[in-house]
Coordinates of C-alpha atoms in Angstrom, one line a residue:
Chain A
M1 CA -14.2 -21.2 11.7
D2 CA -17.7 -19.9 12.8
S3 CA -17.5 -16.0 13.2
N4 CA -20.0 -16.0 15.9
E5 CA -17.7 -17.8 18.3
H6 CA -15.5 -14.4 18.5
E7 CA -16.8 -12.0 21.2
H8 CA -13.6 -10.0 20.1
V9 CA -13.1 -9.8 16.5
I10 CA -10.1 -7.8 16.8
E11 CA -7.7 -8.6 19.6
V12 CA -4.5 -6.7 20.2
T13 CA -2.3 -7.7 22.7
D14 CA 1.1 -5.6 24.2
L15 CA 1.8 -4.9 20.1
R16 CA 5.2 -3.5 19.2
R17 CA 6.7 -2.3 15.7
V18 CA 10.0 -1.3 14.9
Y19 CA 11.1 -0.2 11.4
G20 CA 14.6 -0.6 9.7
G21 CA 16.2 2.5 10.9
G22 CA 15.5 1.3 14.9
F23 CA 12.7 3.5 15.6
E24 CA 10.0 1.8 17.9
A25 CA 6.4 3.1 16.2
V26 CA 4.4 1.0 18.0
R27 CA 5.1 0.2 21.3
G28 CA 3.1 -2.2 23.6
V29 CA -0.2 -1.4 22.3
S30 CA -3.4 -3.5 23.5
F31 CA -7.0 -3.3 23.3
S32 CA -10.0 -5.7 21.3
V33 CA -13.3 -4.4 19.5
A34 CA -16.0 -6.4 19.3
R35 CA -18.4 -7.9 16.9
G36 CA -20.5 -4.9 15.2
E37 CA -18.5 -2.7 17.3
L38 CA -17.3 0.7 16.0
F39 CA -13.7 1.4 17.7
A40 CA -11.8 4.7 17.0
L41 CA -7.8 5.1 17.3
L42 CA -7.3 8.5 18.1
G43 CA -3.8 10.7 17.8
T44 CA -1.8 13.1 16.4
N45 CA 0.2 12.4 13.1
G46 CA 2.8 10.3 14.1
A47 CA 0.9 8.9 17.1
G48 CA 1.3 5.4 15.5
K49 CA -2.1 4.6 14.2
T50 CA -1.6 3.8 10.6
S51 CA 1.3 1.6 11.9
T52 CA -0.8 -0.1 14.3
V53 CA -3.2 -0.7 11.7
E54 CA -1.0 -2.0 9.5
L55 CA -0.5 -4.8 11.4
L56 CA -4.0 -5.5 11.8
E57 CA -4.2 -5.6 8.1
G58 CA -1.9 -8.3 7.6
L59 CA 0.6 -5.8 5.9
A60 CA 3.5 -6.3 7.9
T61 CA 4.4 -8.6 10.9
P62 CA 4.8 -7.0 14.4
A63 CA 8.2 -7.1 16.3
G64 CA 6.2 -8.2 18.9
G65 CA 2.9 -9.1 20.7
R66 CA -0.1 -10.8 18.7
V67 CA -2.9 -9.5 16.1
R68 CA -5.9 -11.8 15.9
V69 CA -8.6 -10.7 13.6
L70 CA -11.5 -13.1 13.6
G71 CA -9.3 -15.6 15.6
H72 CA -6.7 -15.2 12.7
D73 CA -3.0 -14.4 12.5
P74 CA -3.8 -11.7 9.9
Y75 CA -0.5 -12.2 8.1
V76 CA 0.1 -15.7 8.4
D77 CA -3.4 -16.7 8.0
R78 CA -4.4 -14.0 5.2
A79 CA -6.2 -16.6 3.1
A80 CA -8.7 -17.2 5.7
V81 CA -8.8 -13.1 6.5
R82 CA -8.5 -11.2 3.5
P83 CA -12.5 -12.5 2.0
R84 CA -13.5 -11.0 5.2
T85 CA -12.2 -7.8 5.8
G86 CA -11.9 -4.6 3.7
V87 CA -9.3 -1.8 3.7
M88 CA -8.8 1.6 3.3
L89 CA -5.5 2.9 3.4
Q90 CA -4.4 6.1 4.7
E91 CA -3.1 7.0 0.8
G92 CA -4.9 4.4 -1.6
G93 CA -3.0 3.5 -4.5
F94 CA -4.6 3.0 -7.8
P95 CA -2.9 3.3 -11.3
S96 CA -3.8 7.1 -12.6
E97 CA -4.3 6.0 -16.2
L98 CA -7.1 3.3 -15.2
T99 CA -10.9 4.8 -15.0
V100 CA -12.9 4.1 -12.3
A101 CA -15.1 2.1 -13.7
E102 CA -11.7 -0.2 -14.8
T103 CA -10.1 0.1 -11.3
A104 CA -13.5 -1.2 -9.6
R105 CA -13.6 -4.0 -12.3
M106 CA -10.6 -4.8 -11.2
W107 CA -11.0 -5.0 -7.7
A108 CA -14.1 -6.5 -7.8
A109 CA -12.7 -10.0 -9.8
C110 CA -10.1 -10.1 -7.0
T111 CA -12.6 -9.9 -4.4
S112 CA -14.7 -13.0 -3.2
G113 CA -18.4 -12.2 -2.9
A114 CA -18.3 -8.8 -4.4
R115 CA -21.3 -7.1 -5.1
P116 CA -21.9 -5.0 -8.2
T117 CA -19.3 -2.4 -9.1
E118 CA -22.0 0.1 -9.9
E119 CA -23.6 -0.8 -6.8
A120 CA -20.2 0.0 -4.6
L121 CA -19.6 3.1 -6.8
G122 CA -23.3 4.1 -6.1
L123 CA -22.9 3.9 -1.9
V124 CA -20.2 6.9 -2.3
G125 CA -21.8 8.5 -5.2
L126 CA -19.1 8.0 -7.8
V127 CA -21.6 6.6 -10.5
R128 CA -21.3 9.4 -12.5
R129 CA -17.7 9.8 -12.3
A130 CA -16.9 6.0 -13.4
G131 CA -15.7 6.8 -17.0
V132 CA -13.1 9.1 -15.2
R133 CA -9.6 8.3 -15.0
V134 CA -8.2 8.3 -11.6
K135 CA -5.8 11.0 -12.0
Q136 CA -8.5 13.4 -12.5
L137 CA -10.3 12.6 -9.7
S138 CA -10.2 15.1 -6.8
G139 CA -8.4 13.9 -3.4
G140 CA -11.8 13.6 -2.1
E141 CA -13.2 11.5 -4.8
R142 CA -10.2 9.5 -4.7
R143 CA -10.6 8.7 -0.9
R144 CA -14.5 7.9 -2.1
L145 CA -13.2 5.4 -4.5
D146 CA -11.0 3.8 -1.9
L147 CA -13.8 3.5 -0.1
A148 CA -16.3 1.9 -2.7
L149 CA -13.6 -0.9 -3.0
A150 CA -13.0 -1.6 0.6
L151 CA -16.7 -2.5 1.0
L152 CA -16.9 -4.6 -2.4
G153 CA -16.8 -7.8 -1.1
N154 CA -19.5 -6.8 2.0
P155 CA -16.7 -7.1 4.4
E156 CA -17.6 -8.6 7.8
V157 CA -14.4 -6.0 9.1
L158 CA -13.4 -2.7 7.5
F159 CA -10.6 -1.1 8.3
L160 CA -10.5 2.6 7.8
D161 CA -7.3 4.5 8.0
E162 CA -8.3 8.1 8.2
P163 CA -11.6 7.7 5.8
S164 CA -12.3 11.5 5.4
T165 CA -8.9 13.2 5.1
G166 CA -8.8 15.3 2.1
M167 CA -13.0 15.6 1.8
D168 CA -15.1 18.5 1.6
A169 CA -17.4 19.1 4.7
E170 CA -20.3 17.6 2.7
G171 CA -18.4 14.5 1.9
R172 CA -17.3 14.0 5.3
R173 CA -21.2 14.1 6.2
D174 CA -21.6 11.6 3.9
T175 CA -18.8 9.4 4.8
W176 CA -20.0 9.4 8.5
E177 CA -23.7 8.4 7.4
L178 CA -22.7 5.5 5.7
V179 CA -20.1 4.6 7.7
R180 CA -23.0 4.9 10.9
S181 CA -25.2 2.6 8.5
L182 CA -22.6 -0.1 7.8
R183 CA -22.0 -0.4 11.5
E184 CA -26.2 -0.6 11.8
G185 CA -25.8 -3.2 9.3
G186 CA -23.2 -5.1 11.8
T187 CA -20.4 -4.2 10.1
T188 CA -17.3 -4.3 12.7
V189 CA -15.3 -1.1 12.1
L190 CA -11.8 0.2 13.4
L191 CA -11.0 3.9 12.1
T192 CA -8.6 5.8 12.4
T193 CA -8.5 9.6 12.8
H194 CA -6.9 12.8 13.8
Y195 CA -10.5 14.7 13.4
L196 CA -12.1 14.5 17.2
E197 CA -15.2 15.2 15.6
E198 CA -15.3 12.3 13.7
A199 CA -14.5 10.0 16.7
E200 CA -17.0 11.8 19.0
Q201 CA -19.5 11.0 16.2
L202 CA -19.0 7.8 15.1
A203 CA -16.8 5.9 17.5
D204 CA -19.0 3.2 20.1
R205 CA -15.2 3.4 22.2
L206 CA -11.7 5.2 21.4
A207 CA -8.2 5.0 22.5
I208 CA -6.3 8.2 22.5
M209 CA -2.3 7.2 21.1
H210 CA 0.9 9.0 21.8
D211 CA 3.9 8.0 21.2
G212 CA 3.2 4.8 20.3
R213 CA 1.1 4.1 23.1
I214 CA -2.3 4.5 24.5
A215 CA -2.8 7.4 26.3
A216 CA -6.7 6.6 27.2
A217 CA -9.2 4.5 26.2
G218 CA -13.1 4.0 26.7
T219 CA -16.2 5.3 25.5
P220 CA -15.8 8.8 24.3
A221 CA -18.1 9.8 27.5
E222 CA -15.5 7.8 29.7
V223 CA -12.4 9.5 28.2
T224 CA -13.9 12.9 28.4
A225 CA -15.3 12.2 31.9
S226 CA -11.4 11.6 33.1
Q227 CA -10.5 15.0 32.3
P228 CA -11.6 18.1 34.9
S229 CA -13.6 20.8 33.4
R230 CA -12.3 24.3 33.2
I231 CA -13.7 28.1 34.2
S232 CA -11.9 30.9 34.0
F233 CA -12.0 35.0 34.1
E234 CA -10.4 37.9 35.3
L235 CA -9.9 39.1 38.5
P236 CA -11.9 42.5 39.0
P237 CA -9.3 45.3 39.9
G238 CA -8.4 45.5 43.1
Y239 CA -9.0 41.5 44.1
F240 CA -6.6 38.8 44.5
V241 CA -6.8 34.9 44.7
G242 CA -7.1 34.6 48.4
D243 CA -9.8 36.8 47.8
L244 CA -11.8 34.3 46.7
P245 CA -13.5 31.7 49.3
P246 CA -11.0 28.6 49.8
L247 CA -10.7 27.0 46.6
A248 CA -11.1 23.5 48.0
E249 CA -14.7 24.3 49.3
L250 CA -15.3 25.2 45.6
G251 CA -14.7 21.8 44.4
V252 CA -11.3 23.2 42.4
S253 CA -8.9 20.5 41.9
G254 CA -6.3 22.8 40.7
H255 CA -6.0 26.4 39.4
E256 CA -3.2 28.7 37.8
V257 CA -3.3 32.4 37.8
D258 CA -1.7 34.0 34.4
G259 CA -1.1 37.8 35.3
R260 CA -5.0 38.9 36.4
V261 CA -6.4 35.9 34.6
V262 CA -7.4 32.9 37.0
R263 CA -8.0 29.0 35.4
L264 CA -10.1 26.7 37.7
R265 CA -9.7 23.0 37.2
T266 CA -13.0 21.0 38.8
R267 CA -14.7 17.7 38.3
E268 CA -17.4 19.2 39.8
L269 CA -18.2 21.9 37.2
Q270 CA -21.8 23.1 38.9
R271 CA -20.4 23.1 42.4
T272 CA -17.4 25.3 41.1
A273 CA -19.4 27.6 39.0
T274 CA -22.0 28.1 41.6
G275 CA -19.6 28.9 44.3
V276 CA -17.5 31.4 41.9
L277 CA -21.0 33.0 40.5
M278 CA -22.2 34.0 43.7
W279 CA -19.2 35.0 45.0
A280 CA -18.8 37.5 42.6
A281 CA -22.4 38.4 43.4
R282 CA -22.1 38.7 46.8
A283 CA -18.6 40.9 46.1
G284 CA -21.0 43.0 43.6
V285 CA -18.2 42.4 41.1
E286 CA -18.3 41.7 37.4
L287 CA -16.2 38.5 36.1
H288 CA -15.0 39.6 32.4
R289 CA -13.8 37.3 30.1
L290 CA -15.7 34.6 31.9
D291 CA -15.4 31.5 30.1
V292 CA -16.6 28.2 31.7
R293 CA -15.9 24.7 29.7
A294 CA -17.2 21.6 30.3
A295 CA -14.6 18.7 29.6
S296 CA -14.4 17.6 25.9
L297 CA -12.5 15.2 23.8
E298 CA -10.9 18.1 22.5
E299 CA -9.7 18.7 26.1
A300 CA -8.7 15.1 26.7
F301 CA -6.7 14.9 23.5
L302 CA -4.8 18.4 23.7
R303 CA -3.9 17.5 27.1
I304 CA -2.7 13.7 26.5
A305 CA -0.5 15.4 23.7
R306 CA 0.9 18.2 25.8
E307 CA 1.5 16.0 29.0
A308 CA 2.9 13.5 27.0
S309 CA 5.4 15.4 24.8
G310 CA 6.2 17.7 27.7
A311 CA 7.3 15.1 30.3
P312 CA 9.0 12.3 28.4
A313 CA 10.6 14.5 26.1
T314 CA 14.2 12.9 27.2
E315 CA 13.2 9.4 26.3
R316 CA 11.6 10.8 23.0
E317 CA 15.2 12.2 21.8
R318 CA 16.5 8.6 22.8
V319 CA 15.2 6.9 19.9
Chain B
M1 CA -25.1 7.9 -1.0
S2 CA -27.8 5.0 -0.1
T3 CA -28.7 2.8 2.6
G4 CA -27.6 -0.2 0.1
A5 CA -24.8 -1.0 2.5
R6 CA -27.0 -2.6 4.9
V7 CA -26.3 -6.1 4.2
S8 CA -26.4 -8.9 6.5
T9 CA -23.0 -10.6 7.0
G10 CA -24.6 -13.8 7.6
A11 CA -25.4 -14.3 4.1
R12 CA -22.3 -14.8 2.0
V13 CA -23.7 -16.4 -1.1
S14 CA -20.3 -16.1 -3.0
T15 CA -18.4 -16.7 -5.6
V16 CA -15.0 -17.2 -4.2
T17 CA -12.2 -16.0 -6.2
T18 CA -9.3 -18.2 -7.5
P19 CA -5.7 -17.3 -8.2
A20 CA -6.2 -17.6 -11.6
G21 CA -9.3 -15.5 -12.1
R22 CA -7.4 -12.9 -9.9
M23 CA -4.2 -12.9 -11.8
G24 CA -6.2 -12.7 -14.9
A25 CA -8.3 -9.4 -13.4
L26 CA -4.7 -7.8 -12.8
A27 CA -3.4 -8.6 -16.1
R28 CA -6.3 -7.2 -17.9
A29 CA -5.6 -3.8 -15.9
E30 CA -2.0 -3.8 -16.7
L31 CA -2.5 -4.7 -20.2
T32 CA -5.2 -1.4 -20.5
L33 CA -2.4 0.4 -18.8
F34 CA 0.1 -0.5 -21.3
G35 CA -2.1 0.7 -24.3
R36 CA -1.7 4.3 -22.6
S37 CA 1.6 4.4 -21.6
K38 CA 3.6 5.4 -25.1
A39 CA 6.9 4.9 -23.5
T40 CA 5.9 1.6 -22.8
L41 CA 4.6 0.7 -26.1
F42 CA 7.5 2.4 -28.2
S43 CA 10.5 0.4 -26.1
A44 CA 8.1 -2.7 -25.9
L45 CA 7.1 -3.1 -29.2
F46 CA 9.0 -0.7 -31.8
V47 CA 12.6 -1.3 -30.4
P48 CA 12.8 -4.9 -30.7
L49 CA 11.5 -4.8 -34.1
V50 CA 13.5 -2.3 -35.2
V51 CA 17.0 -2.7 -33.3
P52 CA 17.7 -6.6 -35.4
I53 CA 17.7 -5.2 -38.6
S54 CA 20.1 -3.0 -38.0
T55 CA 22.8 -5.6 -36.8
R56 CA 22.2 -6.9 -40.6
S57 CA 25.4 -5.2 -41.4
A58 CA 27.1 -5.2 -38.4
F59 CA 29.5 -7.9 -39.5
P60 CA 31.1 -8.9 -42.6
E61 CA 30.0 -11.8 -44.0
S62 CA 33.3 -13.3 -44.1
D63 CA 33.3 -13.2 -40.6
L64 CA 30.2 -14.7 -39.6
D65 CA 30.8 -17.2 -42.6
E66 CA 34.0 -18.6 -40.5
A67 CA 32.1 -18.8 -37.3
G68 CA 29.4 -20.9 -39.6
L69 CA 26.7 -18.7 -38.6
T70 CA 24.7 -16.8 -41.4
V71 CA 23.4 -13.1 -41.3
G72 CA 19.8 -14.5 -40.5
L73 CA 21.0 -16.3 -37.5
V74 CA 22.9 -13.2 -35.9
M75 CA 19.3 -11.0 -36.6
L76 CA 17.1 -13.7 -35.5
N77 CA 19.4 -14.0 -31.7
A78 CA 19.3 -10.2 -32.2
A79 CA 15.9 -10.6 -32.5
I80 CA 14.7 -12.8 -29.6
G81 CA 17.1 -11.4 -27.2
F82 CA 16.0 -7.7 -27.8
S83 CA 12.4 -9.1 -27.2
L84 CA 13.4 -10.6 -24.1
L85 CA 15.3 -7.3 -22.7
F86 CA 12.9 -4.5 -23.9
A87 CA 9.4 -5.7 -24.1
V88 CA 10.0 -7.9 -20.8
Y89 CA 13.0 -7.2 -18.6
M90 CA 13.1 -3.4 -19.1
S91 CA 9.6 -1.9 -19.2
L92 CA 8.6 -4.9 -16.2
T93 CA 11.2 -2.9 -13.7
A94 CA 9.6 0.0 -14.8
I95 CA 6.5 -1.1 -14.5
F96 CA 7.1 -2.8 -10.8
T97 CA 8.8 0.2 -9.8
A98 CA 5.6 2.5 -11.1
R99 CA 3.2 0.8 -9.2
R100 CA 5.2 0.3 -6.0
E101 CA 5.8 4.4 -5.6
E102 CA 2.1 4.7 -6.8
L103 CA 1.2 2.7 -3.8
V104 CA -0.7 0.2 -6.2
L105 CA 1.3 -2.8 -5.1
K106 CA 0.4 -1.8 -1.1
R107 CA -2.9 -1.3 -2.0
L108 CA -3.2 -4.5 -3.7
R109 CA -1.8 -6.7 -1.0
T110 CA -4.6 -5.6 1.5
G111 CA -6.8 -8.0 -1.1
E112 CA -7.1 -11.5 -1.4
L113 CA -3.9 -11.4 -4.0
R114 CA -1.1 -13.1 -2.8
D115 CA 2.2 -11.3 -3.5
T116 CA 3.4 -14.1 -6.5
E117 CA 0.1 -13.8 -7.7
I118 CA 0.4 -9.8 -7.7
L119 CA 4.0 -9.4 -9.6
A120 CA 3.3 -13.0 -12.0
G121 CA -0.4 -11.1 -12.8
A122 CA 1.0 -7.9 -13.6
A123 CA 3.8 -9.3 -15.6
I124 CA 1.5 -11.1 -18.2
P125 CA 1.0 -8.5 -20.5
A126 CA 4.6 -8.2 -21.0
V127 CA 5.4 -11.9 -21.0
V128 CA 3.0 -12.5 -23.8
T129 CA 4.1 -9.5 -25.8
G130 CA 7.3 -11.2 -25.5
L131 CA 6.0 -14.4 -26.4
L132 CA 4.2 -13.2 -29.4
Q133 CA 7.3 -10.9 -30.9
S134 CA 9.4 -13.6 -30.6
L135 CA 7.4 -16.0 -32.7
L136 CA 6.4 -13.0 -34.9
L137 CA 10.2 -12.1 -35.3
A138 CA 11.0 -15.9 -36.0
V139 CA 8.6 -16.5 -38.5
G140 CA 9.3 -13.1 -40.0
L141 CA 13.0 -13.6 -40.4
T142 CA 12.1 -17.1 -41.7
V143 CA 10.0 -16.2 -44.3
L144 CA 12.0 -12.8 -45.1
V145 CA 16.0 -13.5 -44.5
D146 CA 16.5 -17.2 -45.5
V147 CA 16.7 -18.4 -42.1
P148 CA 16.6 -22.2 -42.1
A149 CA 13.6 -23.9 -40.2
P150 CA 15.4 -24.9 -36.8
E151 CA 16.5 -28.2 -36.3
A152 CA 15.4 -28.6 -32.5
V153 CA 12.3 -26.4 -32.1
H154 CA 12.1 -27.5 -28.7
L155 CA 15.5 -26.4 -27.0
A156 CA 14.4 -23.0 -28.9
V157 CA 11.0 -23.0 -27.5
L158 CA 12.5 -23.8 -23.9
G159 CA 15.0 -21.4 -24.2
V160 CA 12.7 -18.4 -24.8
L161 CA 10.3 -19.7 -21.9
L162 CA 13.3 -20.0 -19.5
G163 CA 14.3 -16.6 -20.6
L164 CA 10.8 -14.9 -20.1
V165 CA 10.8 -16.2 -16.5
M166 CA 14.2 -15.0 -15.9
C167 CA 13.2 -11.7 -17.2
V168 CA 10.6 -11.3 -14.9
V169 CA 12.2 -11.8 -12.0
L170 CA 15.1 -9.9 -12.5
A171 CA 12.7 -7.5 -13.4
A172 CA 11.2 -6.9 -9.9
F173 CA 14.9 -7.7 -8.5
T174 CA 16.0 -4.7 -10.1
A175 CA 13.1 -2.6 -9.1
S176 CA 13.5 -3.2 -5.8
Y177 CA 16.7 -0.8 -6.1
S178 CA 14.8 1.8 -8.4
R179 CA 13.6 4.3 -6.7
T180 CA 11.9 6.2 -9.5
V181 CA 10.3 5.3 -13.1
E182 CA 13.3 7.3 -14.3
S183 CA 15.9 5.9 -12.4
A184 CA 14.7 2.7 -13.8
Q185 CA 16.0 3.8 -17.2
V186 CA 19.6 3.8 -15.4
T187 CA 19.2 0.6 -13.3
T188 CA 18.3 -1.8 -16.1
L189 CA 21.3 -0.7 -18.2
P190 CA 23.6 -3.0 -16.4
L191 CA 22.4 -6.1 -17.6
L192 CA 21.1 -4.8 -20.7
F193 CA 24.5 -3.9 -21.5
V194 CA 25.9 -6.8 -20.1
S195 CA 23.7 -8.9 -22.0
M196 CA 23.6 -7.3 -25.2
F197 CA 27.6 -7.6 -25.7
G198 CA 28.2 -10.9 -23.8
S199 CA 25.3 -13.0 -24.0
G200 CA 24.9 -13.5 -28.0
I201 CA 22.7 -11.2 -28.4
A202 CA 23.9 -7.9 -30.4
V203 CA 27.5 -9.8 -30.6
P204 CA 27.8 -13.4 -31.9
M205 CA 29.4 -15.6 -29.2
E206 CA 31.3 -17.0 -32.2
V207 CA 33.3 -14.0 -33.1
L208 CA 34.7 -13.3 -29.5
P209 CA 38.0 -14.6 -27.9
D210 CA 37.2 -18.6 -26.6
R211 CA 38.7 -17.6 -23.4
L212 CA 36.4 -14.6 -22.8
A213 CA 33.6 -16.2 -24.5
S214 CA 33.6 -19.6 -21.9
V215 CA 33.3 -16.7 -19.4
L216 CA 30.3 -14.7 -20.7
A217 CA 28.9 -18.2 -21.2
L218 CA 27.8 -17.8 -17.2
L219 CA 25.9 -14.2 -17.4
P220 CA 22.4 -14.9 -16.9
L221 CA 21.1 -14.3 -20.3
S222 CA 23.8 -16.5 -22.0
P223 CA 22.3 -19.9 -21.6
V224 CA 19.1 -18.7 -23.0
M225 CA 20.8 -17.5 -26.1
K226 CA 22.6 -20.6 -26.5
L227 CA 19.2 -22.8 -26.0
V228 CA 17.8 -20.3 -28.9
Q229 CA 20.6 -20.8 -31.2
G230 CA 20.8 -24.8 -30.6
G231 CA 17.6 -25.0 -31.5
W232 CA 17.7 -23.6 -35.1
S233 CA 21.5 -25.2 -35.2
G234 CA 20.7 -28.3 -33.7
D235 CA 24.0 -29.0 -33.1
L236 CA 23.9 -28.4 -29.3
S237 CA 24.2 -32.0 -27.5
A238 CA 21.9 -33.2 -24.9
S239 CA 24.5 -32.5 -22.1
E240 CA 25.2 -29.2 -23.6
A241 CA 21.5 -28.6 -23.3
L242 CA 21.0 -29.7 -19.9
G243 CA 24.0 -27.6 -18.7
S244 CA 22.2 -24.6 -20.1
M245 CA 19.0 -25.3 -18.4
T246 CA 20.3 -26.0 -15.1
L247 CA 22.1 -22.4 -15.4
A248 CA 19.4 -20.5 -16.6
L249 CA 17.5 -21.8 -13.8
A250 CA 20.4 -21.4 -11.4
W251 CA 20.0 -18.0 -11.9
T252 CA 16.5 -17.7 -11.9
L253 CA 16.3 -19.2 -8.7
A254 CA 18.9 -16.7 -7.5
A255 CA 17.0 -13.7 -8.5
V256 CA 13.6 -15.2 -6.9
F257 CA 15.8 -15.4 -3.2
A258 CA 17.3 -12.0 -4.3
V259 CA 13.5 -10.6 -4.6
R260 CA 12.0 -12.7 -1.9
R261 CA 14.4 -11.0 0.2
W262 CA 14.5 -7.4 -1.0
F263 CA 11.6 -6.7 -3.0
R264 CA 10.2 -3.8 -1.4
W265 CA 5.9 -3.1 -2.1
E266 CA 5.9 0.7 -0.9
P267 CA 8.1 3.3 -1.2
R268 CA 11.0 4.1 1.2
H269 CA 9.5 6.0 4.2

């Protein structure tokens, strides 16, 4: 049971989840998370993030595939796993008529090795709201309470399902700061989010999910690098695409023309941009609406969402 | 936010939770909630204390004499039956449904509590209420309305205990097909009425036609009430008592099976 033996704290192999109506929410997902790593599952609503995380949390059994958390099946061996994990569901459930302090006290009594409740509430800045009933909390405060309870037992593994949803900008920064400090302290974190910035800021590695599958995975830099950069501009009057230098020589991997606007895709941004600008300088023309954009996680995300939902539409309809 | 989160995961000097500790914590929270819900307080505390009095004038004493009953015994049966139905069955159905719809049950399942502990822990305040109420009503009626002292206390106690367990499980089962707390007020009605009129709670079994009574004796709460009544009258033979116990246990086990099969821990998607 020595936890350090497990290089991978979370191991997911060909995971599948099918709901009662036959809807296949998770369709063969595999990934692993090393000790101390922060792994983000990114995706649009309905991509299957929560369905996947719930299987890792041991709330349901998979229809296929295998999950191991700290070397155990989180559903079958829950007694072994639960004292070492902390969970924040996408939508926390707390009786609305209990106060923050009463809720925390109840959870602390159900959590092995719980830290003092004031300490946990202090981590998320809720100490001053301790006497307030849960129903009077704002959406963001409820998320903070949920996070505080997930942290009560100093978990080795933390599951955060859209932790900052409903928080204001400041709350989101605070939460990121807290998650970072937990990671520095050695906590393994699995986080889902549909905020790209959140994944970019926090994740060591991430996977983009779409339609129940992982469409791209790697470090934020790797996932970003897999995407082309873009240059777009308006052709000067009297000029056509054919007037540009041969696109292949500029390192362009693809292009499209939309009215007077030209869009170029490239994996060699500097070479392409230089070529285009030199050409414009030589021709003595000004490129209106010039936009040079390095590849970003957002590009990757939007492209995956677009491609995946465009191409296999027939397959989706079958579901 | 502070940096107190930097805690080495290696140093886990910890208090490990126990099932009793976890259920106790949940029971304490539920007790707090119980005290804050006027609707639950009313149906769980007021109804069982007041309704039995109304049965006092429902049957002419001559009819009861013929059946070998007294007004006091009829009221006592009604009191214990209503306590089981209102303080335990109905309030727990509402509580289980409410906690599921508020996603409380789902959140609890992410922690160390086991499934049975969640339901049992949440049921403790209602069960204790039902127990205290039955005790209080029995003592009260004995003092106030010439109810004789029970001839076989152990049977009455056994009946009440079996009834409490059965009502908890039946409440969990009823909650599994109640969508909201409001609809739980409707889904609990069938068992409520069937038990009131068919299990000897509001209408003594003795005033019903024999053949009807022998069928109704198979209802879930009938063996419970029979044990309670037998506890006071003392005229329940050992085999009759055993038969009632078996029937009550069979109903409870059937309900346990149904709960394991159909209970939902989160709202429908």
